[in-house]
Amino acid sequence: TQLLEQSPQFLSIQEGENLTVYCNSSSVFSSLQWYRQEPGEGPVLLVTVVTGGEVKKLKRLTFQFGDARKDSSLHITAAQTGDTGLYLCAGLVDYGQNFVFGPGTRLSVLP
Amino acid sequence: GAVVSQHPSRVICKSGTSVKIECRSLDFQATTMFWYRQFPKQSLMLMATSNEGSKATYEQGVEKDKFLINHASLTLSTLTVTSAHPEDSSFYICSARAGRGREQYFGPGTRLTVT
């Protein structure tokens, strides 16, 4: 069983649309990160959230950490083709050693 | 953000040979480095965690004698795939972090093809 679940697994939308992807767990995380990975490249860190209820914005991307620090969402406004990629969330359980990665949401933004 | 490099970016080797992949943190000292494997259209699978100067901790199901990891300095870790087989063909990615609970920064990955 995955410690972290991500939904949807796949998402294909038209340029200009809005979308939200989710990262859920039954575990409490002391820290949670979102990454984007493009084909043939390593993941690139987008944001780190550490406080329950925290909201961070990165241009058209809005990240929210759940109040109980068990879940997170990523909302993209007016998606662009350059947003296409694999979005991964990763959580650090109880100030542990390693981040645990979710299975990812594969986003395709069509022109 | 911090920069992590990997070398080589692509390698093709023959079955039975060994291949070494290097991972370097370029602008910070990495107390811990991680090695992942990724199959097409799948997420990252953690293979092992290495702390500088100590033996690597391997995840269940990962053969430590096949995937040799050395973390000899605070800026360099190497993964050696020994006696490679075609099923070892994959995308190998390393990451590094400066301290416990700190952000992980990923390298660009190495595409290994075993013929």
PDB file of C-alpha atoms in Angstrom:
ATOM      1  CA  THR A   1       0.000   0.000   0.000  1.00  0.00           C
ATOM      2  CA  GLN A   2       1.194   3.465  -0.893  1.00  0.00           C
ATOM      3  CA  LEU A   3       1.857   5.774   2.029  1.00  0.00           C
ATOM      4  CA  LEU A   4       1.016   8.679  -0.260  1.00  0.00           C
ATOM      5  CA  GLU A   5      -1.773   8.625  -2.812  1.00  0.00           C
ATOM      6  CA  GLN A   6      -2.056  11.091  -5.668  1.00  0.00           C
ATOM      7  CA  SER A   7      -5.072  11.814  -7.778  1.00  0.00           C
ATOM      8  CA  PRO A   8      -5.845  11.875 -10.534  1.00  0.00           C
ATOM      9  CA  GLN A   9      -3.231   9.546 -11.915  1.00  0.00           C
ATOM     10  CA  PHE A  10      -3.553  11.055 -15.396  1.00  0.00           C
ATOM     11  CA  LEU A  11      -5.019  14.369 -16.508  1.00  0.00           C
ATOM     12  CA  SER A  12      -5.315  15.792 -19.989  1.00  0.00           C
ATOM     13  CA  ILE A  13      -6.673  19.312 -20.400  1.00  0.00           C
ATOM     14  CA  GLN A  14      -6.751  22.155 -22.888  1.00  0.00           C
ATOM     15  CA  GLU A  15      -4.497  25.163 -22.571  1.00  0.00           C
ATOM     16  CA  GLY A  16      -6.160  27.879 -20.485  1.00  0.00           C
ATOM     17  CA  GLU A  17      -8.112  25.540 -18.226  1.00  0.00           C
ATOM     18  CA  ASN A  18      -7.700  25.315 -14.470  1.00  0.00           C
ATOM     19  CA  LEU A  19      -6.885  22.107 -12.625  1.00  0.00           C
ATOM     20  CA  THR A  20      -6.256  20.723  -9.163  1.00  0.00           C
ATOM     21  CA  VAL A  21      -4.267  17.649  -8.231  1.00  0.00           C
ATOM     22  CA  TYR A  22      -4.271  16.037  -4.840  1.00  0.00           C
ATOM     23  CA  CYS A  23      -1.861  14.285  -2.513  1.00  0.00           C
ATOM     24  CA  ASN A  24      -3.369  12.306   0.370  1.00  0.00           C
ATOM     25  CA  SER A  25      -2.215  10.137   3.226  1.00  0.00           C
ATOM     26  CA  SER A  26      -3.352   8.774   6.561  1.00  0.00           C
ATOM     27  CA  SER A  27       0.019   9.798   8.015  1.00  0.00           C
ATOM     28  CA  VAL A  28       0.983  13.184   9.402  1.00  0.00           C
ATOM     29  CA  PHE A  29       3.862  14.893   7.645  1.00  0.00           C
ATOM     30  CA  SER A  30       6.248  17.339   9.221  1.00  0.00           C
ATOM     31  CA  SER A  31       7.065  18.601   5.747  1.00  0.00           C
ATOM     32  CA  LEU A  32       5.709  18.085   2.235  1.00  0.00           C
ATOM     33  CA  GLN A  33       7.223  18.908  -1.123  1.00  0.00           C
ATOM     34  CA  TRP A  34       5.936  19.141  -4.681  1.00  0.00           C
ATOM     35  CA  TYR A  35       8.109  18.409  -7.674  1.00  0.00           C
ATOM     36  CA  ARG A  36       7.626  18.533 -11.450  1.00  0.00           C
ATOM     37  CA  GLN A  37       9.474  16.119 -13.672  1.00  0.00           C
ATOM     38  CA  GLU A  38       9.726  16.368 -17.445  1.00  0.00           C
ATOM     39  CA  PRO A  39      10.550  13.320 -19.579  1.00  0.00           C
ATOM     40  CA  GLY A  40      14.209  12.331 -19.446  1.00  0.00           C
ATOM     41  CA  GLU A  41      15.029  14.757 -16.655  1.00  0.00           C
ATOM     42  CA  GLY A  42      15.246  14.718 -12.884  1.00  0.00           C
ATOM     43  CA  PRO A  43      12.450  16.128 -10.692  1.00  0.00           C
ATOM     44  CA  VAL A  44      12.600  19.846  -9.973  1.00  0.00           C
ATOM     45  CA  LEU A  45      11.523  21.094  -6.562  1.00  0.00           C
ATOM     46  CA  LEU A  46       8.562  23.499  -6.784  1.00  0.00           C
ATOM     47  CA  VAL A  47       7.698  24.153  -3.159  1.00  0.00           C
ATOM     48  CA  THR A  48       8.041  22.963   0.428  1.00  0.00           C
ATOM     49  CA  VAL A  49       5.216  23.369   2.936  1.00  0.00           C
ATOM     50  CA  VAL A  50       5.612  22.759   6.639  1.00  0.00           C
ATOM     51  CA  THR A  51       2.711  24.411   8.496  1.00  0.00           C
ATOM     52  CA  GLY A  52      -0.834  23.012   8.608  1.00  0.00           C
ATOM     53  CA  GLY A  53      -3.146  25.198   6.512  1.00  0.00           C
ATOM     54  CA  GLU A  54      -0.231  26.865   4.766  1.00  0.00           C
ATOM     55  CA  VAL A  55      -0.827  28.274   1.282  1.00  0.00           C
ATOM     56  CA  LYS A  56       2.020  29.122  -1.062  1.00  0.00           C
ATOM     57  CA  LYS A  57       1.816  30.655  -4.514  1.00  0.00           C
ATOM     58  CA  LEU A  58       4.303  30.302  -7.321  1.00  0.00           C
ATOM     59  CA  LYS A  59       3.028  32.388 -10.261  1.00  0.00           C
ATOM     60  CA  ARG A  60       0.021  30.399 -11.550  1.00  0.00           C
ATOM     61  CA  LEU A  61       0.542  27.540  -9.104  1.00  0.00           C
ATOM     62  CA  THR A  62      -1.101  27.513  -5.675  1.00  0.00           C
ATOM     63  CA  PHE A  63      -0.077  24.918  -3.111  1.00  0.00           C
ATOM     64  CA  GLN A  64      -2.032  24.172   0.035  1.00  0.00           C
ATOM     65  CA  PHE A  65      -1.077  21.984   2.987  1.00  0.00           C
ATOM     66  CA  GLY A  66      -4.007  20.487   4.872  1.00  0.00           C
ATOM     67  CA  ASP A  67      -4.764  21.663   8.392  1.00  0.00           C
ATOM     68  CA  ALA A  68      -3.928  18.231   9.774  1.00  0.00           C
ATOM     69  CA  ARG A  69      -0.785  17.997   7.618  1.00  0.00           C
ATOM     70  CA  LYS A  70      -2.009  14.764   6.019  1.00  0.00           C
ATOM     71  CA  ASP A  71      -2.835  16.076   2.580  1.00  0.00           C
ATOM     72  CA  SER A  72      -1.971  18.719   0.059  1.00  0.00           C
ATOM     73  CA  SER A  73      -3.262  20.140  -3.183  1.00  0.00           C
ATOM     74  CA  LEU A  74      -1.749  21.860  -6.174  1.00  0.00           C
ATOM     75  CA  HIS A  75      -3.950  24.177  -8.218  1.00  0.00           C
ATOM     76  CA  ILE A  76      -2.845  25.498 -11.594  1.00  0.00           C
ATOM     77  CA  THR A  77      -4.639  28.467 -13.094  1.00  0.00           C
ATOM     78  CA  ALA A  78      -4.796  28.955 -16.850  1.00  0.00           C
ATOM     79  CA  ALA A  79      -2.630  25.961 -17.652  1.00  0.00           C
ATOM     80  CA  GLN A  80       0.011  26.291 -20.349  1.00  0.00           C
ATOM     81  CA  THR A  81       1.638  23.613 -22.498  1.00  0.00           C
ATOM     82  CA  GLY A  82       4.825  24.160 -20.515  1.00  0.00           C
ATOM     83  CA  ASP A  83       3.051  22.841 -17.409  1.00  0.00           C
ATOM     84  CA  THR A  84       3.018  19.363 -18.947  1.00  0.00           C
ATOM     85  CA  GLY A  85       4.896  16.843 -16.823  1.00  0.00           C
ATOM     86  CA  LEU A  86       4.774  14.427 -13.924  1.00  0.00           C
ATOM     87  CA  TYR A  87       3.837  16.085 -10.639  1.00  0.00           C
ATOM     88  CA  LEU A  88       5.153  14.310  -7.579  1.00  0.00           C
ATOM     89  CA  CYS A  89       4.433  14.987  -3.940  1.00  0.00           C
ATOM     90  CA  ALA A  90       6.824  13.821  -1.249  1.00  0.00           C
ATOM     91  CA  GLY A  91       6.220  13.782   2.487  1.00  0.00           C
ATOM     92  CA  LEU A  92       8.528  13.613   5.472  1.00  0.00           C
ATOM     93  CA  VAL A  93       6.912  11.547   8.202  1.00  0.00           C
ATOM     94  CA  ASP A  94       7.507  12.740  11.773  1.00  0.00           C
ATOM     95  CA  TYR A  95      10.830  14.436  11.056  1.00  0.00           C
ATOM     96  CA  GLY A  96      12.093  11.126   9.730  1.00  0.00           C
ATOM     97  CA  GLN A  97      15.086  10.412   7.625  1.00  0.00           C
ATOM     98  CA  ASN A  98      13.607  10.244   4.152  1.00  0.00           C
ATOM     99  CA  PHE A  99      10.903  11.807   2.070  1.00  0.00           C
ATOM    100  CA  VAL A 100       8.345   9.317   0.766  1.00  0.00           C
ATOM    101  CA  PHE A 101       7.173   9.901  -2.787  1.00  0.00           C
ATOM    102  CA  GLY A 102       3.681   9.507  -4.169  1.00  0.00           C
ATOM    103  CA  PRO A 103       3.048   7.751  -7.492  1.00  0.00           C
ATOM    104  CA  GLY A 104       2.613  11.043  -9.318  1.00  0.00           C
ATOM    105  CA  THR A 105       0.021  12.761 -11.495  1.00  0.00           C
ATOM    106  CA  ARG A 106       0.860  12.860 -15.163  1.00  0.00           C
ATOM    107  CA  LEU A 107      -0.451  16.113 -16.659  1.00  0.00           C
ATOM    108  CA  SER A 108      -0.774  16.837 -20.364  1.00  0.00           C
ATOM    109  CA  VAL A 109      -1.757  20.329 -21.415  1.00  0.00           C
ATOM    110  CA  LEU A 110      -2.849  20.400 -25.032  1.00  0.00           C
ATOM    111  CA  PRO A 111      -2.538  23.490 -27.251  1.00  0.00           C
TER     112      PRO A 111
ATOM    113  CA  GLY B   1      17.987  26.160  -5.731  1.00  0.00           C
ATOM    114  CA  ALA B   2      20.933  23.863  -5.155  1.00  0.00           C
ATOM    115  CA  VAL B   3      22.549  22.084  -8.084  1.00  0.00           C
ATOM    116  CA  VAL B   4      23.152  18.373  -8.349  1.00  0.00           C
ATOM    117  CA  SER B   5      24.887  16.880 -11.356  1.00  0.00           C
ATOM    118  CA  GLN B   6      25.055  13.345 -12.663  1.00  0.00           C
ATOM    119  CA  HIS B   7      27.498  11.776 -15.051  1.00  0.00           C
ATOM    120  CA  PRO B   8      27.087  10.282 -17.531  1.00  0.00           C
ATOM    121  CA  SER B   9      23.653  11.387 -18.728  1.00  0.00           C
ATOM    122  CA  ARG B  10      23.357   8.337 -20.978  1.00  0.00           C
ATOM    123  CA  VAL B  11      25.306   5.109 -21.104  1.00  0.00           C
ATOM    124  CA  ILE B  12      25.013   1.962 -23.148  1.00  0.00           C
ATOM    125  CA  CYS B  13      26.866  -1.107 -21.968  1.00  0.00           C
ATOM    126  CA  LYS B  14      27.035  -4.775 -22.788  1.00  0.00           C
ATOM    127  CA  SER B  15      25.511  -7.442 -20.622  1.00  0.00           C
ATOM    128  CA  GLY B  16      27.948  -8.624 -17.949  1.00  0.00           C
ATOM    129  CA  THR B  17      29.926  -5.409 -17.688  1.00  0.00           C
ATOM    130  CA  SER B  18      29.862  -2.879 -14.858  1.00  0.00           C
ATOM    131  CA  VAL B  19      28.845   0.761 -15.069  1.00  0.00           C
ATOM    132  CA  LYS B  20      29.594   3.597 -12.651  1.00  0.00           C
ATOM    133  CA  ILE B  21      27.334   6.618 -12.276  1.00  0.00           C
ATOM    134  CA  GLU B  22      28.503   9.710 -10.416  1.00  0.00           C
ATOM    135  CA  CYS B  23      26.354  12.143  -8.458  1.00  0.00           C
ATOM    136  CA  ARG B  24      27.798  15.457  -7.305  1.00  0.00           C
ATOM    137  CA  SER B  25      26.376  18.301  -5.241  1.00  0.00           C
ATOM    138  CA  LEU B  26      27.929  21.367  -6.836  1.00  0.00           C
ATOM    139  CA  ASP B  27      27.183  24.184  -4.431  1.00  0.00           C
ATOM    140  CA  PHE B  28      26.446  22.564  -1.096  1.00  0.00           C
ATOM    141  CA  GLN B  29      27.676  19.771   1.113  1.00  0.00           C
ATOM    142  CA  ALA B  30      25.379  16.777   1.008  1.00  0.00           C
ATOM    143  CA  THR B  31      25.333  14.785   4.210  1.00  0.00           C
ATOM    144  CA  THR B  32      22.888  12.365   2.629  1.00  0.00           C
ATOM    145  CA  MET B  33      22.453  11.217  -0.943  1.00  0.00           C
ATOM    146  CA  PHE B  34      19.716   9.040  -2.353  1.00  0.00           C
ATOM    147  CA  TRP B  35      19.600   6.786  -5.383  1.00  0.00           C
ATOM    148  CA  TYR B  36      16.348   6.167  -7.219  1.00  0.00           C
ATOM    149  CA  ARG B  37      15.306   4.096 -10.149  1.00  0.00           C
ATOM    150  CA  GLN B  38      12.462   5.047 -12.443  1.00  0.00           C
ATOM    151  CA  PHE B  39      10.766   2.914 -15.070  1.00  0.00           C
ATOM    152  CA  PRO B  40       8.909   4.538 -17.975  1.00  0.00           C
ATOM    153  CA  LYS B  41       5.777   6.397 -16.937  1.00  0.00           C
ATOM    154  CA  GLN B  42       6.240   5.413 -13.287  1.00  0.00           C
ATOM    155  CA  SER B  43       7.218   7.218 -10.119  1.00  0.00           C
ATOM    156  CA  LEU B  44      10.559   7.120  -8.361  1.00  0.00           C
ATOM    157  CA  MET B  45      11.600   3.983  -6.534  1.00  0.00           C
ATOM    158  CA  LEU B  46      14.110   4.538  -3.751  1.00  0.00           C
ATOM    159  CA  MET B  47      16.992   2.099  -4.011  1.00  0.00           C
ATOM    160  CA  ALA B  48      19.284   3.219  -1.229  1.00  0.00           C
ATOM    161  CA  THR B  49      20.259   6.010   1.120  1.00  0.00           C
ATOM    162  CA  SER B  50      23.868   6.872   1.780  1.00  0.00           C
ATOM    163  CA  ASN B  51      25.374   9.075   4.432  1.00  0.00           C
ATOM    164  CA  GLU B  52      28.853  10.414   3.943  1.00  0.00           C
ATOM    165  CA  GLY B  53      31.467   8.095   5.369  1.00  0.00           C
ATOM    166  CA  SER B  54      29.142   5.236   6.215  1.00  0.00           C
ATOM    167  CA  LYS B  55      27.635   2.256   4.466  1.00  0.00           C
ATOM    168  CA  ALA B  56      24.542   2.733   2.373  1.00  0.00           C
ATOM    169  CA  THR B  57      21.144   1.573   3.592  1.00  0.00           C
ATOM    170  CA  TYR B  58      19.374  -0.401   0.893  1.00  0.00           C
ATOM    171  CA  GLU B  59      15.635  -0.704   0.427  1.00  0.00           C
ATOM    172  CA  GLN B  60      14.041  -4.117   0.574  1.00  0.00           C
ATOM    173  CA  GLY B  61      14.528  -6.057  -2.632  1.00  0.00           C
ATOM    174  CA  VAL B  62      17.558  -4.080  -3.807  1.00  0.00           C
ATOM    175  CA  GLU B  63      20.694  -6.227  -4.072  1.00  0.00           C
ATOM    176  CA  LYS B  64      23.534  -4.430  -2.354  1.00  0.00           C
ATOM    177  CA  ASP B  65      26.158  -6.581  -4.081  1.00  0.00           C
ATOM    178  CA  LYS B  66      24.765  -5.656  -7.462  1.00  0.00           C
ATOM    179  CA  PHE B  67      24.243  -1.954  -6.855  1.00  0.00           C
ATOM    180  CA  LEU B  68      27.375  -0.735  -5.101  1.00  0.00           C
ATOM    181  CA  ILE B  69      27.092   2.695  -3.536  1.00  0.00           C
ATOM    182  CA  ASN B  70      29.992   4.770  -2.293  1.00  0.00           C
ATOM    183  CA  HIS B  71      29.613   8.143  -0.602  1.00  0.00           C
ATOM    184  CA  ALA B  72      33.228   9.033  -0.082  1.00  0.00           C
ATOM    185  CA  SER B  73      32.870  12.775   0.334  1.00  0.00           C
ATOM    186  CA  LEU B  74      30.246  15.401   1.120  1.00  0.00           C
ATOM    187  CA  THR B  75      29.895  16.232  -2.558  1.00  0.00           C
ATOM    188  CA  LEU B  76      30.192  12.894  -4.334  1.00  0.00           C
ATOM    189  CA  SER B  77      28.332   9.603  -4.356  1.00  0.00           C
ATOM    190  CA  THR B  78      28.718   6.836  -6.907  1.00  0.00           C
ATOM    191  CA  LEU B  79      26.448   3.990  -7.943  1.00  0.00           C
ATOM    192  CA  THR B  80      28.070   1.036  -9.674  1.00  0.00           C
ATOM    193  CA  VAL B  81      25.825  -1.441 -11.440  1.00  0.00           C
ATOM    194  CA  THR B  82      27.821  -4.660 -11.484  1.00  0.00           C
ATOM    195  CA  SER B  83      27.388  -7.477 -13.985  1.00  0.00           C
ATOM    196  CA  ALA B  84      24.649  -5.542 -15.706  1.00  0.00           C
ATOM    197  CA  HIS B  85      21.740  -7.309 -17.364  1.00  0.00           C
ATOM    198  CA  PRO B  86      19.146  -5.967 -19.806  1.00  0.00           C
ATOM    199  CA  GLU B  87      16.578  -5.811 -16.992  1.00  0.00           C
ATOM    200  CA  ASP B  88      18.832  -3.270 -15.239  1.00  0.00           C
ATOM    201  CA  SER B  89      18.099  -0.848 -18.080  1.00  0.00           C
ATOM    202  CA  SER B  90      16.361   2.098 -16.479  1.00  0.00           C
ATOM    203  CA  PHE B  91      16.557   5.776 -15.580  1.00  0.00           C
ATOM    204  CA  TYR B  92      18.699   6.233 -12.457  1.00  0.00           C
ATOM    205  CA  ILE B  93      18.344   9.463 -10.504  1.00  0.00           C
ATOM    206  CA  CYS B  94      20.258  10.682  -7.490  1.00  0.00           C
ATOM    207  CA  SER B  95      19.289  13.344  -5.023  1.00  0.00           C
ATOM    208  CA  ALA B  96      21.147  15.116  -2.261  1.00  0.00           C
ATOM    209  CA  ARG B  97      20.305  17.105   0.807  1.00  0.00           C
ATOM    210  CA  ALA B  98      22.313  19.205   3.205  1.00  0.00           C
ATOM    211  CA  GLY B  99      20.818  17.892   6.413  1.00  0.00           C
ATOM    212  CA  ARG B 100      18.066  15.888   8.056  1.00  0.00           C
ATOM    213  CA  GLY B 101      14.625  17.208   7.075  1.00  0.00           C
ATOM    214  CA  ARG B 102      16.079  19.611   4.517  1.00  0.00           C
ATOM    215  CA  GLU B 103      14.971  19.810   0.891  1.00  0.00           C
ATOM    216  CA  GLN B 104      16.183  17.174  -1.537  1.00  0.00           C
ATOM    217  CA  TYR B 105      17.595  18.309  -4.832  1.00  0.00           C
ATOM    218  CA  PHE B 106      17.674  15.935  -7.738  1.00  0.00           C
ATOM    219  CA  GLY B 107      20.211  15.311 -10.421  1.00  0.00           C
ATOM    220  CA  PRO B 108      19.176  15.209 -14.101  1.00  0.00           C
ATOM    221  CA  GLY B 109      19.267  11.413 -14.201  1.00  0.00           C
ATOM    222  CA  THR B 110      21.257   8.797 -16.090  1.00  0.00           C
ATOM    223  CA  ARG B 111      19.679   6.647 -18.779  1.00  0.00           C
ATOM    224  CA  LEU B 112      21.263   3.186 -18.651  1.00  0.00           C
ATOM    225  CA  THR B 113      20.735   0.761 -21.504  1.00  0.00           C
ATOM    226  CA  VAL B 114      22.168  -2.724 -21.225  1.00  0.00           C
ATOM    227  CA  THR B 115      22.377  -4.625 -24.507  1.00  0.00           C
TER     228      THR B 115
END
